Amino acid sequence: MPLLSAPVASHLADTVYLRNQPGGISIAELERQMNLGGAGVSIVGRSDGGAAGLLSGKSGPALFRETSAFGVMLQREGAGVKDHILVFRGTRFDSGRDWLSNATMGLSPGPAGLVSHMGFTKVYESILPDVEEAMKKVGRVTSLHVLGHSLGGALATLFAAHYKAAGVPDVRLYTFGAPRTVTTLSNAALTTKLGADNIRRVYSRCDPVPMIPIFPFAHLNDCDDRLIDGFSIINGGAHSMVDNYKARLTEAGHWPTRVSNWEMFTADYWLDIAETARTKPFSALCAWALNNAISALINAIVGVGQLAFMGPLTLVDRLAALLQYGLDLGQRFGETVARLLRTIASFLGLALTIGADIGKAVIRYLIDRFLGALANMASLALTRFL
C-alpha cells in the first residue's frame, strides 16, 4: 500500500472540517468536495444510502461534553486493491480548552498499551463505537490510512495504534500540526509498531500547537517532517490547515524532506540554540529549543533519580520538583538547570538573576509562565486559524 501523496492527504485533512460548517453539508456534497483533491474516495455506506462512515464523538470539559461530527471513514479502489481512510478534524475548543491546561498531568491508559494524554484519549474513546460500526460495514480491512490536523492528528495517532494492535496489516499515519499525544515511555514503541516509514508528522516550527503538551508527552521518534519556514516568531497562522499546511504541501507536491532525529541531542545542545535565538521576543526557534531542552534535561534527571510521576501534584509542581532535584544534584545537572531557567526568563522578557541557590517557588513561577505562554499562543491558534 503506497503512502497517500502530500496534496491528497492534506486536502482530506482540510476538507473534513466541512462536516462542522454552519448549516451542515450533505453526504453527496462532502464526498464531492473531498474528491476535488484527486483522492478518488467514497464515504463508507454511501452506496446504499447510509452514512456508516460519518463519525461523531464528544469533547469539552467533563460536565459539558458535547457530541459533534469528528470525522469520516472513506474507501477507494485501484489496481485491484481497496484502501480505507480514517480522517479526523481538529477543534476550535469553543466548548472548553481542557487539554491545553497545565494544571494536571492528565495521563491515561491508551490503546495498545500506550500511556497517552487523558483529554485526547477520552475523545478517542467517544468516537471508537462509530468507527467500529463503520469497520463492520466494510468487513476485513487490510490497508488503512489514518490522518488528521491538530487534535485530529492526536486522534489519528491513537486510532492508528488501536488498529495496528487489532491486526490490520498495513497502517499509515499522517498528522499535520498535531500536539504531543503519548508519553516518552510510549512513543518509541508505537513508532516501532507502525514503522517510521509509515508515518508522516508534518509541522511548522512557528506553530505553537505541536509544542504542547510538554514533558512527559512526546512526538513519535524518527518522524520529523518539518516545513521549512525559517526562524520567525511563534505565529498562530502557522497552525492553519488550509493556509499553511495544505497550501504549502499542494504547492510543493511532495512530503517534506525528513530531518534528523533531534531527540539524540543533550539539553546543553538545545540551550546553545535557545540562547542564540532569545534576542527576538517569543522566538519560535527559542521556544522550540527550550521545549527540547526541558525534555532532554528531565529525561536525564529521571534516569538518575528514578522519580515517579505520581501523586496529587500538578504538572507544573512536578516539573519544578524535578528541576529542583537537578539543582540539588550539583555538578552533574545544577548549572544546566540554572542555564535553562535563565533562558526561560529571557524568553519571557524577565530580568532575573538565577544561580544554583534559586528557590523552588521561583522555579515553579518560571515554568508556569513558560507553559502558560505556550498554551495561550496555542489557544489563539486553535480559535482563529483552523
PDB file of C-alpha atoms in Angstrom, residues 58-65 91-106 117-123 212-213 375 378-379:
ATOM      1  CA  LYS A  58     -17.664  14.044  22.431  1.00  0.00           C
ATOM      2  CA  SER A  59     -15.247  16.758  23.536  1.00  0.00           C
ATOM      3  CA  GLY A  60     -15.072  19.533  26.089  1.00  0.00           C
ATOM      4  CA  PRO A  61     -14.928  19.742  29.897  1.00  0.00           C
ATOM      5  CA  ALA A  62     -16.231  16.731  31.804  1.00  0.00           C
ATOM      6  CA  LEU A  63     -19.588  18.226  32.798  1.00  0.00           C
ATOM      7  CA  PHE A  64     -20.243  19.897  29.448  1.00  0.00           C
ATOM      8  CA  ARG A  65     -19.100  17.361  26.870  1.00  0.00           C
ATOM      9  CA  THR A  91     -11.373  21.608  17.015  1.00  0.00           C
ATOM     10  CA  ARG A  92     -11.686  25.268  17.875  1.00  0.00           C
ATOM     11  CA  PHE A  93     -12.294  24.360  21.517  1.00  0.00           C
ATOM     12  CA  ASP A  94     -15.239  26.753  21.705  1.00  0.00           C
ATOM     13  CA  SER A  95     -16.730  24.485  24.380  1.00  0.00           C
ATOM     14  CA  GLY A  96     -13.614  24.293  26.528  1.00  0.00           C
ATOM     15  CA  ARG A  97      -9.852  24.020  26.179  1.00  0.00           C
ATOM     16  CA  ASP A  98      -9.316  21.351  28.823  1.00  0.00           C
ATOM     17  CA  TRP A  99      -6.371  19.650  27.101  1.00  0.00           C
ATOM     18  CA  LEU A 100      -4.458  22.933  26.934  1.00  0.00           C
ATOM     19  CA  SER A 101      -4.429  23.235  30.709  1.00  0.00           C
ATOM     20  CA  ASN A 102      -1.149  22.811  32.532  1.00  0.00           C
ATOM     21  CA  ALA A 103      -2.957  22.197  35.817  1.00  0.00           C
ATOM     22  CA  THR A 104      -2.798  18.403  35.798  1.00  0.00           C
ATOM     23  CA  MET A 105      -0.643  15.690  34.308  1.00  0.00           C
ATOM     24  CA  GLY A 106      -3.619  14.062  32.563  1.00  0.00           C
ATOM     25  CA  HIS A 117      -2.998  12.245  27.173  1.00  0.00           C
ATOM     26  CA  MET A 118      -6.250  11.883  29.106  1.00  0.00           C
ATOM     27  CA  GLY A 119      -8.163  14.515  27.126  1.00  0.00           C
ATOM     28  CA  PHE A 120      -7.263  13.044  23.735  1.00  0.00           C
ATOM     29  CA  THR A 121      -7.998   9.533  24.976  1.00  0.00           C
ATOM     30  CA  LYS A 122     -11.499  10.472  26.140  1.00  0.00           C
ATOM     31  CA  VAL A 123     -12.347  11.924  22.737  1.00  0.00           C
ATOM     32  CA  ILE A 212       2.278  21.215  23.687  1.00  0.00           C
ATOM     33  CA  PRO A 213       1.611  19.404  25.964  1.00  0.00           C
ATOM     34  CA  ALA A 375      -0.792  27.376  25.962  1.00  0.00           C
ATOM     35  CA  ALA A 378      -1.801  27.581  21.073  1.00  0.00           C
ATOM     36  CA  SER A 379      -5.254  28.668  22.229  1.00  0.00           C
TER      37      SER A 379
END
